[in-house]
Structure formats: structure tokens, C-alpha cells
Short mmCIF file of N, CA and C in Angstrom, two decimals:
data_model
loop_
_atom_site.label_atom_id
_atom_site.label_comp_id
_atom_site.label_asym_id
_atom_site.label_seq_id
_atom_site.Cartn_x
_atom_site.Cartn_y
_atom_site.Cartn_z
N UNK A 147 -66.97 119.65 153.85
CA UNK A 147 -65.55 120.60 154.29
C UNK A 147 -64.70 120.60 155.26
N UNK A 148 -63.78 120.32 155.56
CA UNK A 148 -62.69 120.50 156.52
C UNK A 148 -61.92 121.89 156.79
N UNK A 149 -62.15 122.62 157.73
CA UNK A 149 -61.10 123.98 158.16
C UNK A 149 -59.80 123.70 158.94
N UNK A 150 -59.01 123.93 158.89
CA UNK A 150 -57.61 123.65 159.59
C UNK A 150 -56.99 125.13 159.14
N UNK A 151 -55.85 124.95 159.74
CA UNK A 151 -54.79 126.01 160.11
C UNK A 151 -55.23 127.42 160.13
N UNK A 152 -56.28 127.81 161.09
CA UNK A 152 -56.82 129.18 161.01
C UNK A 152 -55.59 130.01 161.59
N UNK A 153 -55.34 131.22 160.87
CA UNK A 153 -54.57 132.13 161.11
C UNK A 153 -55.24 133.46 161.39
N UNK A 154 -55.04 134.40 162.51
CA UNK A 154 -55.34 135.40 162.59
C UNK A 154 -54.28 136.64 162.78
N UNK A 155 -54.64 137.68 162.51
CA UNK A 155 -53.55 138.76 162.64
C UNK A 155 -54.16 139.99 162.62
N UNK A 156 -54.05 140.75 163.97
CA UNK A 156 -54.52 142.34 164.37
C UNK A 156 -53.72 142.31 165.76
N UNK A 157 -53.78 143.69 165.99
CA UNK A 157 -53.08 144.46 167.31
C UNK A 157 -51.72 143.69 167.67
N UNK A 158 -50.89 143.82 166.01
CA UNK A 158 -49.80 143.22 166.40
C UNK A 158 -49.65 141.58 166.89
N UNK A 159 -50.34 141.10 166.83
CA UNK A 159 -50.00 139.49 167.14
C UNK A 159 -50.60 138.70 166.15
N UNK A 160 -49.89 137.88 165.61
CA UNK A 160 -49.95 136.20 164.69
C UNK A 160 -50.25 135.42 165.72
N UNK A 161 -51.63 134.61 165.02
CA UNK A 161 -52.17 133.43 166.09
C UNK A 161 -52.81 132.19 164.83
N UNK A 162 -52.25 131.27 165.25
CA UNK A 162 -52.19 130.18 164.27
C UNK A 162 -53.21 128.85 165.55
N UNK A 163 -54.64 128.82 164.72
CA UNK A 163 -55.04 127.71 165.90
C UNK A 163 -55.06 127.92 166.80
N UNK A 164 -55.40 129.60 167.52
CA UNK A 164 -55.36 129.66 168.93
C UNK A 164 -54.23 129.85 169.57
N UNK A 165 -53.04 129.65 169.07
CA UNK A 165 -51.67 129.66 169.57
C UNK A 165 -51.16 130.82 169.46
N UNK A 166 -50.49 131.83 169.99
CA UNK A 166 -49.74 132.93 169.84
C UNK A 166 -48.54 132.48 169.10
N UNK A 167 -48.19 132.99 167.98
CA UNK A 167 -46.91 132.67 167.10
C UNK A 167 -46.04 133.88 166.92
N UNK A 168 -46.28 135.10 167.01
CA UNK A 168 -45.63 136.19 167.09
C UNK A 168 -46.32 137.65 167.80
N UNK A 169 -45.80 138.51 168.68
CA UNK A 169 -46.53 139.37 169.23
C UNK A 169 -45.02 140.27 169.55
N UNK A 170 -45.55 141.85 168.96
CA UNK A 170 -44.54 142.79 168.90
C UNK A 170 -45.45 144.48 170.09
N UNK A 171 -44.47 145.05 170.34
CA UNK A 171 -45.20 146.21 170.59
C UNK A 171 -44.88 147.32 169.90
N UNK A 172 -45.08 147.11 168.37
CA UNK A 172 -44.83 148.52 167.65
C UNK A 172 -46.47 149.30 167.30
N UNK A 173 -45.82 150.07 167.16
CA UNK A 173 -47.13 151.05 166.78
C UNK A 173 -47.74 151.03 165.34
N UNK A 174 -47.31 150.44 164.68
CA UNK A 174 -47.77 150.81 163.11
C UNK A 174 -47.68 149.52 162.54
N UNK A 175 -48.20 149.33 161.60
CA UNK A 175 -48.25 148.08 160.71
C UNK A 175 -47.47 147.61 160.28
N UNK A 176 -46.82 149.00 159.68
CA UNK A 176 -45.41 148.66 158.75
C UNK A 176 -44.32 148.13 159.70
N UNK A 177 -44.03 148.30 161.08
CA UNK A 177 -43.27 148.47 161.73
C UNK A 177 -43.44 146.41 162.10
N UNK A 178 -44.76 146.38 162.25
CA UNK A 178 -45.08 145.07 162.75
C UNK A 178 -44.85 143.94 161.44
N UNK A 179 -45.24 144.47 160.56
CA UNK A 179 -44.88 143.49 159.32
C UNK A 179 -43.56 143.04 158.98
N UNK A 180 -42.61 144.49 159.25
CA UNK A 180 -41.10 144.02 158.98
C UNK A 180 -40.55 142.79 160.14
N UNK A 181 -41.29 143.39 161.53
CA UNK A 181 -40.53 142.61 162.75
C UNK A 181 -41.18 140.84 162.56
N UNK A 182 -42.58 140.57 161.98
CA UNK A 182 -42.53 139.55 161.80
C UNK A 182 -42.14 139.05 160.92
N UNK A 183 -42.03 139.46 159.67
CA UNK A 183 -41.30 138.94 158.20
C UNK A 183 -39.92 138.21 158.91
N UNK A 184 -39.34 139.18 159.59
CA UNK A 184 -38.20 139.09 159.97
C UNK A 184 -37.56 137.80 160.79
N UNK A 185 -38.78 137.92 162.22
CA UNK A 185 -38.83 137.11 163.47
C UNK A 185 -38.86 135.51 162.48
N UNK A 186 -39.73 135.53 161.67
CA UNK A 186 -40.37 134.21 161.43
C UNK A 186 -39.38 133.70 159.91
N UNK A 187 -38.42 134.47 159.96
CA UNK A 187 -37.47 134.02 159.02
C UNK A 187 -37.84 133.63 157.57
N UNK A 188 -38.85 134.54 157.05
CA UNK A 188 -39.55 134.20 155.53
C UNK A 188 -38.27 134.79 154.41
N UNK A 189 -38.21 134.23 153.53
CA UNK A 189 -37.66 134.50 152.55
C UNK A 189 -38.08 134.87 151.06
N UNK A 190 -38.54 135.82 150.92
CA UNK A 190 -38.85 136.43 149.72
C UNK A 190 -39.00 138.11 149.44
N UNK A 191 -37.95 138.37 149.04
CA UNK A 191 -37.36 139.62 148.92
C UNK A 191 -38.40 140.88 148.50
N UNK A 192 -39.40 140.09 147.56
CA UNK A 192 -40.14 140.94 147.21
C UNK A 192 -41.55 141.56 147.96
N UNK A 193 -41.34 141.14 149.42
CA UNK A 193 -42.04 141.37 150.42
C UNK A 193 -41.78 142.84 150.99
N UNK A 194 -40.81 143.34 150.93
CA UNK A 194 -40.34 144.50 151.08
C UNK A 194 -40.80 145.72 150.06
N UNK A 195 -41.09 145.57 148.92
CA UNK A 195 -41.73 146.35 147.96
C UNK A 195 -43.27 146.60 147.96
N UNK A 196 -44.13 145.06 148.70
CA UNK A 196 -45.13 144.85 148.64
C UNK A 196 -46.23 146.10 149.66
N UNK A 197 -47.51 146.39 149.21
CA UNK A 197 -47.95 147.59 150.02
C UNK A 197 -48.42 146.93 150.89
N UNK A 198 -49.11 147.50 152.34
CA UNK A 198 -49.21 146.74 153.38
C UNK A 198 -50.78 145.83 153.30
N UNK A 199 -51.80 145.96 152.35
CA UNK A 199 -52.48 144.87 152.19
C UNK A 199 -52.10 143.70 151.56
N UNK A 200 -50.85 143.71 150.93
CA UNK A 200 -50.21 142.49 150.50
C UNK A 200 -49.45 142.08 151.52
N UNK A 201 -48.87 142.90 152.18
CA UNK A 201 -47.86 142.03 153.05
C UNK A 201 -48.79 141.37 154.42
N UNK A 202 -49.90 141.82 154.70
CA UNK A 202 -51.17 141.68 155.51
C UNK A 202 -51.58 139.95 155.25
N UNK A 203 -51.81 139.81 153.72
CA UNK A 203 -52.05 138.81 153.23
C UNK A 203 -51.41 137.92 153.27
N UNK A 204 -49.79 138.11 152.97
CA UNK A 204 -48.72 137.46 152.37
C UNK A 204 -48.71 136.49 153.88
N UNK A 205 -48.21 137.68 155.33
CA UNK A 205 -48.07 137.10 156.32
C UNK A 205 -48.76 135.75 156.78
N UNK A 206 -50.27 135.74 156.88
CA UNK A 206 -51.48 135.34 156.93
C UNK A 206 -51.41 134.02 156.37
N UNK A 207 -50.83 134.21 154.94
CA UNK A 207 -51.00 133.00 154.33
C UNK A 207 -49.56 132.12 154.40
N UNK A 208 -48.69 132.79 154.87
CA UNK A 208 -47.35 132.34 154.88
C UNK A 208 -47.41 131.04 156.39
N UNK A 209 -47.85 131.62 157.17
CA UNK A 209 -48.35 130.97 158.44
C UNK A 209 -49.01 129.68 158.15
N UNK A 210 -49.81 129.76 157.13
CA UNK A 210 -50.64 128.42 156.75
C UNK A 210 -50.12 127.11 155.57
N UNK A 211 -49.46 128.14 154.37
CA UNK A 211 -49.09 127.51 153.61
C UNK A 211 -47.42 126.84 153.77
N UNK A 212 -46.58 127.63 154.44
CA UNK A 212 -45.47 127.48 154.68
C UNK A 212 -44.70 126.96 153.30
N UNK A 213 -43.64 126.19 153.33
CA UNK A 213 -42.96 125.38 152.09
C UNK A 213 -43.32 124.51 151.34
N UNK A 214 -44.46 123.92 151.83
CA UNK A 214 -45.33 122.76 150.99
C UNK A 214 -45.50 122.99 149.89
N UNK A 215 -45.85 122.14 149.07
CA UNK A 215 -46.15 122.20 147.52
C UNK A 215 -47.72 122.72 147.54
N UNK A 216 -47.74 123.84 146.90
CA UNK A 216 -49.22 124.28 146.97
C UNK A 216 -49.65 124.81 145.23
N UNK A 217 -48.60 124.18 144.25
CA UNK A 217 -49.44 124.28 143.01
C UNK A 217 -50.83 124.07 142.51
N UNK A 218 -51.20 123.05 143.60
CA UNK A 218 -52.88 123.04 143.28
C UNK A 218 -53.72 123.42 144.40
N UNK A 219 -53.49 124.86 145.06
CA UNK A 219 -54.12 125.33 145.71
C UNK A 219 -54.63 126.42 145.61
N UNK A 220 -56.23 126.89 145.67
CA UNK A 220 -56.69 128.04 145.47
C UNK A 220 -56.88 129.37 146.11
N UNK A 221 -57.06 130.42 146.15
CA UNK A 221 -57.24 131.36 146.84
C UNK A 221 -58.26 131.97 146.67
N UNK A 222 -59.47 132.40 147.83
CA UNK A 222 -60.27 133.10 147.93
C UNK A 222 -60.13 134.08 149.14
N UNK A 223 -59.98 135.31 148.78
CA UNK A 223 -60.10 136.39 149.81
C UNK A 223 -61.26 137.48 149.69
N UNK A 224 -61.35 138.48 150.89
CA UNK A 224 -62.29 139.26 150.75
C UNK A 224 -61.75 140.12 151.77
N UNK A 225 -62.44 141.43 151.64
CA UNK A 225 -62.27 142.67 152.81
C UNK A 225 -63.43 143.66 152.44
N UNK A 226 -63.44 144.77 153.15
CA UNK A 226 -64.34 145.70 152.88
C UNK A 226 -63.62 146.87 152.18
N UNK A 227 -62.48 147.14 152.54
CA UNK A 227 -61.54 148.51 152.05
C UNK A 227 -60.81 148.62 150.30
N UNK A 228 -61.25 147.54 149.96
CA UNK A 228 -60.40 147.06 148.32
C UNK A 228 -58.95 147.46 149.05
N UNK A 229 -58.34 147.95 148.11
CA UNK A 229 -57.18 148.98 148.12
C UNK A 229 -57.09 150.11 148.19
N UNK A 230 -58.32 150.70 149.18
CA UNK A 230 -58.22 152.05 149.73
C UNK A 230 -57.12 152.71 150.20
N UNK A 231 -56.64 152.02 151.05
CA UNK A 231 -55.32 152.11 151.70
C UNK A 231 -53.88 152.86 150.57
N UNK A 232 -54.12 151.65 150.02
CA UNK A 232 -52.64 152.10 149.01
C UNK A 232 -53.10 153.39 147.88
N UNK A 233 -54.41 153.00 147.57
CA UNK A 233 -55.21 154.29 146.55
C UNK A 233 -54.90 155.63 147.08
N UNK A 234 -54.87 155.94 148.28
CA UNK A 234 -54.64 157.10 149.10
C UNK A 234 -53.54 157.25 148.82
N UNK A 235 -52.48 156.39 149.13
CA UNK A 235 -50.94 156.64 149.01
C UNK A 235 -50.40 156.94 147.54
N UNK A 236 -51.43 156.39 146.37
CA UNK A 236 -50.80 156.60 145.21
C UNK A 236 -51.62 158.29 144.61
N UNK A 237 -52.88 158.57 145.28
CA UNK A 237 -52.94 159.70 145.05
C UNK A 237 -52.45 160.73 145.29
N UNK A 238 -51.48 160.63 146.83
CA UNK A 238 -50.50 161.42 147.45
C UNK A 238 -49.85 161.76 146.28
N UNK A 239 -49.10 160.62 145.93
CA UNK A 239 -47.79 160.95 144.92
C UNK A 239 -48.25 161.53 143.80
N UNK A 240 -49.68 161.41 143.39
CA UNK A 240 -49.93 162.27 141.95
C UNK A 240 -49.90 163.60 142.23
N UNK A 241 -50.19 164.13 143.85
CA UNK A 241 -50.65 165.48 144.21
C UNK A 241 -48.99 166.06 144.39
N UNK A 242 -48.37 165.29 144.81
CA UNK A 242 -46.79 165.41 145.49
C UNK A 242 -46.53 166.84 144.55
N UNK A 243 -46.04 168.03 145.14
CA UNK A 243 -45.62 168.66 144.37
C UNK A 243 -43.58 168.57 143.97
N UNK A 244 -43.33 167.52 144.41
CA UNK A 244 -41.75 166.89 145.11
C UNK A 244 -41.98 165.79 143.74
N UNK A 245 -42.89 165.43 142.92
CA UNK A 245 -42.62 164.32 142.22
C UNK A 245 -43.24 164.63 141.01
N UNK A 246 -42.78 164.29 139.91
CA UNK A 246 -43.13 164.81 138.30
C UNK A 246 -43.71 163.55 137.95
N UNK A 247 -44.32 162.77 138.56
CA UNK A 247 -44.98 162.14 138.14
C UNK A 247 -45.16 161.04 139.10
N UNK A 248 -46.67 160.29 139.22
CA UNK A 248 -46.75 159.08 140.18
C UNK A 248 -46.00 158.22 140.15
N UNK A 249 -46.11 157.25 141.41
CA UNK A 249 -45.14 156.73 141.48
C UNK A 249 -45.78 155.15 141.36
N UNK A 250 -44.88 154.40 139.83
CA UNK A 250 -45.50 153.36 139.20
C UNK A 250 -45.45 152.06 140.40
N UNK A 251 -44.56 151.81 141.50
CA UNK A 251 -44.64 150.96 142.41
C UNK A 251 -45.50 151.01 143.61
N UNK A 252 -46.39 152.12 143.86
CA UNK A 252 -47.44 152.31 144.38
C UNK A 252 -48.33 151.88 143.51
N UNK A 253 -48.46 152.33 142.25
CA UNK A 253 -49.63 151.83 141.32
C UNK A 253 -49.87 150.30 141.30
N UNK A 254 -48.99 149.83 141.15
CA UNK A 254 -48.72 148.23 141.01
C UNK A 254 -50.07 147.73 141.96
N UNK A 255 -50.04 148.51 143.43
CA UNK A 255 -51.31 148.00 144.14
C UNK A 255 -52.07 148.44 144.40
N UNK A 256 -53.14 148.91 143.43
CA UNK A 256 -54.07 149.78 143.29
C UNK A 256 -55.03 148.92 142.83
N UNK A 257 -55.32 147.58 143.05
CA UNK A 257 -56.01 146.46 142.80
C UNK A 257 -55.90 145.33 144.00
N UNK A 258 -56.94 145.16 144.85
CA UNK A 258 -56.71 144.10 145.91
C UNK A 258 -56.36 142.80 145.28
N UNK A 259 -56.57 142.50 144.18
CA UNK A 259 -56.38 141.19 143.86
C UNK A 259 -54.72 141.17 143.81
N UNK A 260 -53.97 141.97 143.59
CA UNK A 260 -52.69 141.77 143.35
C UNK A 260 -52.23 141.38 144.80
N UNK A 261 -52.78 140.98 146.05
CA UNK A 261 -51.92 140.35 146.94
C UNK A 261 -51.98 139.14 146.83
N UNK A 262 -53.31 138.61 146.20
CA UNK A 262 -53.54 137.20 146.25
C UNK A 262 -52.57 136.54 145.41
N UNK A 263 -52.24 137.38 143.69
CA UNK A 263 -51.07 137.14 143.10
C UNK A 263 -49.92 137.04 143.44
N UNK A 264 -49.71 138.07 144.52
CA UNK A 264 -47.89 137.73 145.23
C UNK A 264 -48.10 136.37 145.92
N UNK A 265 -49.15 135.91 146.64
CA UNK A 265 -49.12 134.72 147.30
C UNK A 265 -48.68 133.52 146.18
N UNK A 266 -49.61 133.70 144.87
CA UNK A 266 -49.91 132.57 143.96
C UNK A 266 -48.45 132.46 143.24
N UNK A 267 -47.71 133.48 143.31
CA UNK A 267 -46.49 133.59 142.62
C UNK A 267 -45.48 133.08 143.43
N UNK A 268 -45.39 133.46 144.83
CA UNK A 268 -44.39 132.53 145.77
C UNK A 268 -44.58 131.18 145.91
N UNK A 269 -45.59 130.89 145.93
CA UNK A 269 -45.97 129.42 146.04
C UNK A 269 -46.35 128.54 144.58
N UNK A 270 -46.19 129.63 143.59
CA UNK A 270 -46.05 128.39 142.18
C UNK A 270 -47.46 128.11 142.18
N UNK A 271 -48.42 128.69 142.55
CA UNK A 271 -49.86 128.18 142.37
C UNK A 271 -50.41 128.26 141.02
N UNK A 272 -50.87 127.20 140.74
CA UNK A 272 -51.64 127.30 139.25
C UNK A 272 -53.25 127.00 139.06
N UNK A 273 -53.63 127.52 139.85
CA UNK A 273 -55.08 127.15 140.40
C UNK A 273 -55.87 128.93 140.37
N UNK A 274 -56.88 128.53 140.70
CA UNK A 274 -58.09 129.71 140.75
C UNK A 274 -57.87 130.65 141.75
N UNK A 275 -58.22 132.03 141.57
CA UNK A 275 -57.99 132.96 142.70
C UNK A 275 -58.86 134.00 142.84
N UNK A 276 -59.26 134.63 143.86
CA UNK A 276 -60.56 135.45 144.15
C UNK A 276 -60.04 136.61 144.96
N UNK A 277 -60.69 137.78 144.84
CA UNK A 277 -60.53 138.84 145.78
C UNK A 277 -61.92 139.59 145.68
N UNK A 278 -62.73 139.26 146.80
CA UNK A 278 -64.24 140.04 146.83
C UNK A 278 -64.14 141.22 147.52
N UNK A 279 -64.85 142.15 147.63
CA UNK A 279 -65.12 143.59 147.99
C UNK A 279 -66.52 143.56 148.65
N UNK A 280 -66.51 143.24 149.89
CA UNK A 280 -67.92 142.74 150.69
C UNK A 280 -68.47 143.69 151.68
N UNK A 281 -69.74 143.89 152.04
CA UNK A 281 -69.80 144.71 153.24
C UNK A 281 -69.12 144.62 154.58
N UNK A 282 -69.27 143.25 154.68
CA UNK A 282 -68.53 142.50 156.26
C UNK A 282 -68.18 141.18 155.62
N UNK A 283 -67.23 140.48 156.67
CA UNK A 283 -66.91 139.13 156.59
C UNK A 283 -67.96 138.15 156.26
N UNK A 284 -68.24 137.49 155.06
CA UNK A 284 -69.10 136.55 155.01
C UNK A 284 -68.60 134.81 154.66
N UNK A 285 -68.17 134.09 156.07
CA UNK A 285 -67.39 132.97 155.47
C UNK A 285 -68.40 132.27 154.95
N UNK A 286 -69.89 132.01 155.22
CA UNK A 286 -70.49 131.05 154.05
C UNK A 286 -70.37 131.34 152.48
N UNK A 287 -70.31 132.87 152.37
CA UNK A 287 -70.05 133.07 151.15
C UNK A 287 -68.59 132.57 150.21
N UNK A 288 -67.68 132.53 151.01
CA UNK A 288 -66.40 132.31 150.71
C UNK A 288 -66.13 130.90 150.91
N UNK A 289 -66.73 130.27 151.82
CA UNK A 289 -67.01 128.75 151.78
C UNK A 289 -67.65 128.08 150.72
N UNK A 290 -68.90 128.61 150.44
CA UNK A 290 -69.33 128.25 149.19
C UNK A 290 -68.71 128.58 148.36
N UNK A 291 -68.12 129.26 147.70
CA UNK A 291 -67.26 129.61 146.49
C UNK A 291 -65.91 128.81 146.31
N UNK A 292 -65.63 128.55 147.41
CA UNK A 292 -64.46 127.63 147.44
C UNK A 292 -64.80 125.99 147.48
N UNK A 293 -65.75 125.30 147.92
CA UNK A 293 -66.51 124.23 147.61
C UNK A 293 -66.77 124.20 146.45
N UNK A 294 -67.37 125.01 145.63
CA UNK A 294 -67.30 125.19 144.14
C UNK A 294 -65.98 124.56 143.41
N UNK A 295 -64.69 125.59 143.78
CA UNK A 295 -63.75 125.34 143.10
C UNK A 295 -63.15 123.59 143.74
N UNK A 296 -63.55 123.18 144.79
CA UNK A 296 -63.10 121.86 145.19
C UNK A 296 -63.83 120.94 144.59
N UNK A 297 -65.16 120.90 144.44
CA UNK A 297 -66.29 120.09 143.77
C UNK A 297 -65.57 119.78 142.10
N UNK A 298 -64.99 121.09 141.67
CA UNK A 298 -64.72 121.12 140.49
C UNK A 298 -63.54 120.38 139.99
N UNK A 299 -62.67 120.03 141.14
CA UNK A 299 -61.47 119.20 140.73
C UNK A 299 -60.64 120.58 140.34
N UNK A 300 -60.71 121.88 140.64
CA UNK A 300 -59.78 122.51 139.73
C UNK A 300 -58.61 122.75 141.12
N UNK A 301 -58.93 122.47 142.11
CA UNK A 301 -57.95 122.40 143.07
C UNK A 301 -58.08 121.40 144.18
N UNK A 302 -57.34 120.84 145.04
CA UNK A 302 -57.62 120.38 146.31
C UNK A 302 -57.62 121.00 147.33
N UNK A 303 -56.88 122.39 147.71
CA UNK A 303 -57.07 122.73 148.90
C UNK A 303 -57.72 124.46 148.57
N UNK A 304 -58.08 125.04 149.25
CA UNK A 304 -58.47 126.40 149.16
C UNK A 304 -57.77 127.19 150.09
N UNK A 305 -57.09 128.33 150.18
CA UNK A 305 -57.29 128.89 151.47
C UNK A 305 -58.07 130.12 151.36
N UNK A 306 -58.93 130.41 152.14
CA UNK A 306 -59.71 131.49 152.39
C UNK A 306 -59.57 132.39 153.70
N UNK A 307 -60.10 133.64 153.39
CA UNK A 307 -60.03 134.43 154.24
C UNK A 307 -60.38 135.99 154.32
N UNK A 308 -60.44 136.86 155.06
CA UNK A 308 -60.38 138.12 155.35
C UNK A 308 -59.22 139.02 155.58
N UNK A 309 -59.11 139.53 154.66
CA UNK A 309 -57.80 140.51 154.89
C UNK A 309 -58.24 141.73 154.97
N UNK A 310 -58.54 142.72 156.03
CA UNK A 310 -58.80 144.15 155.78
C UNK A 310 -57.65 144.85 156.60
N UNK A 311 -57.36 145.91 155.56
CA UNK A 311 -56.42 146.84 155.98
C UNK A 311 -56.81 148.26 155.86
N UNK A 312 -57.26 149.31 156.37
CA UNK A 312 -57.16 150.47 156.22
C UNK A 312 -56.38 151.26 157.03
N UNK A 313 -55.32 152.32 156.71
CA UNK A 313 -54.71 153.04 157.77
C UNK A 313 -54.03 152.00 158.97
N UNK A 314 -54.01 152.21 159.61
CA UNK A 314 -53.59 151.26 161.06
C UNK A 314 -54.66 150.35 161.41
N UNK A 315 -55.83 150.37 160.74
CA UNK A 315 -56.72 149.54 161.27
C UNK A 315 -56.79 148.19 160.28
N UNK A 316 -56.26 146.78 160.92
CA UNK A 316 -56.22 145.56 160.05
C UNK A 316 -56.38 144.51 161.22
N UNK A 317 -56.91 143.13 159.84
CA UNK A 317 -57.20 142.17 160.39
C UNK A 317 -57.47 141.02 159.43
N UNK A 318 -56.76 140.12 159.96
CA UNK A 318 -56.61 138.90 158.99
C UNK A 318 -57.34 137.60 159.63
N UNK A 319 -58.03 137.02 159.04
CA UNK A 319 -58.42 135.65 159.09
C UNK A 319 -58.38 134.69 157.98
N UNK A 320 -57.35 134.10 158.29
CA UNK A 320 -57.36 133.08 156.77
C UNK A 320 -57.02 131.72 157.41
N UNK A 321 -57.78 130.89 156.62
CA UNK A 321 -57.80 129.48 156.80
C UNK A 321 -57.48 128.66 155.77
N UNK A 322 -57.76 127.40 155.77
CA UNK A 322 -57.02 126.15 154.75
C UNK A 322 -58.65 125.37 154.52
N UNK A 323 -58.97 125.14 153.38
CA UNK A 323 -60.15 124.25 153.49
C UNK A 323 -60.09 122.94 152.36
N UNK A 324 -60.26 122.02 153.13
CA UNK A 324 -60.27 120.95 151.69
C UNK A 324 -61.87 119.73 152.12
N UNK A 325 -61.44 118.86 151.12
CA UNK A 325 -63.00 118.38 150.96
C UNK A 325 -63.09 117.17 151.97
#
């Protein structure tokens, strides 16, 4: 397999294949994501409604996928915290004395696989996608899973990666695999 187009996002920086693509002095992930989206001139209005994990995965995937045809590209992502960051926000909306009921806008993102769904919708992907919750980044596991997809003929390419976000700690390491 061939690994190409490696994107890393952390500490308010986006790197692609070792080159700095975007950097800002912002303090929060929310500010960083908003500035990156605006600076990169992405056009996907649903981005602004996404939770932070989905925004992280979306930004990393966009750096790799761009506007090419990816209808036959699969997604295989993993992280450690699942959707815990959003789960806490949802719990806060339940506990809020100001709200009569929890926010359905937050509830939508209480599963980690929603972020691969957002990427799939944007790129009209009609292939397999998976999101694993692992104790640590395991590139061999992700690559083995991707290799099975590629050999089965279900996809021509697979975007793999680690997209971890909990509170203000975040890191994406995403790459494209082909046979």
C-alpha cells in the first residue's frame, strides 16, 4: 500500500506532507477551526453546526480530499475519547435550568461516527466507513483494516487517521492509502 497526503492538525497548525499550510495564534479549538475554515475558503455551510470532533475530522479530510471525485473512497478513523467532549456538552444541556429539554442540535453529535458521516455526505462517498475507539493510535490496525477494504474492491482509496479531541486537547493525523 502507498500512504500519501499526510495531514496533521494540532497546536493551532495544519501541516500537509510536512509543509505548514495554516497557523494561527488563537486560544481555543473553536476559534482555530473557524479561522482555518474561513482562510482555506471551504464551502460547506453545515461546518458551522458541527461539533468540534467533526470539525477536526472535516478539516483534516478536506486538506487531503479537496474537490476531487471521492465517491469510491472509504474512511477509517479512530480516537481515544470517542465523542466524550460533545457528550459532556449534551449532559450540560440536560442539566441546564434555562432549557426545558436537551438540545437536539448537540445530541446529533453524540456518536463519533457522525464525523465520518459528515465527510461522506460532503464528498458523496458511497463506500465503507468506520470509526474505532482505541486506547492509542494504532496505525497497523487502521492500515490492515484499510487493506482489507482495498483488496475487496469496495474502494479505490481509503482515508485513514486518528482524530482525537477532548476539551482543548486535539490532534488529527490523517492520510490517504491506495494499493
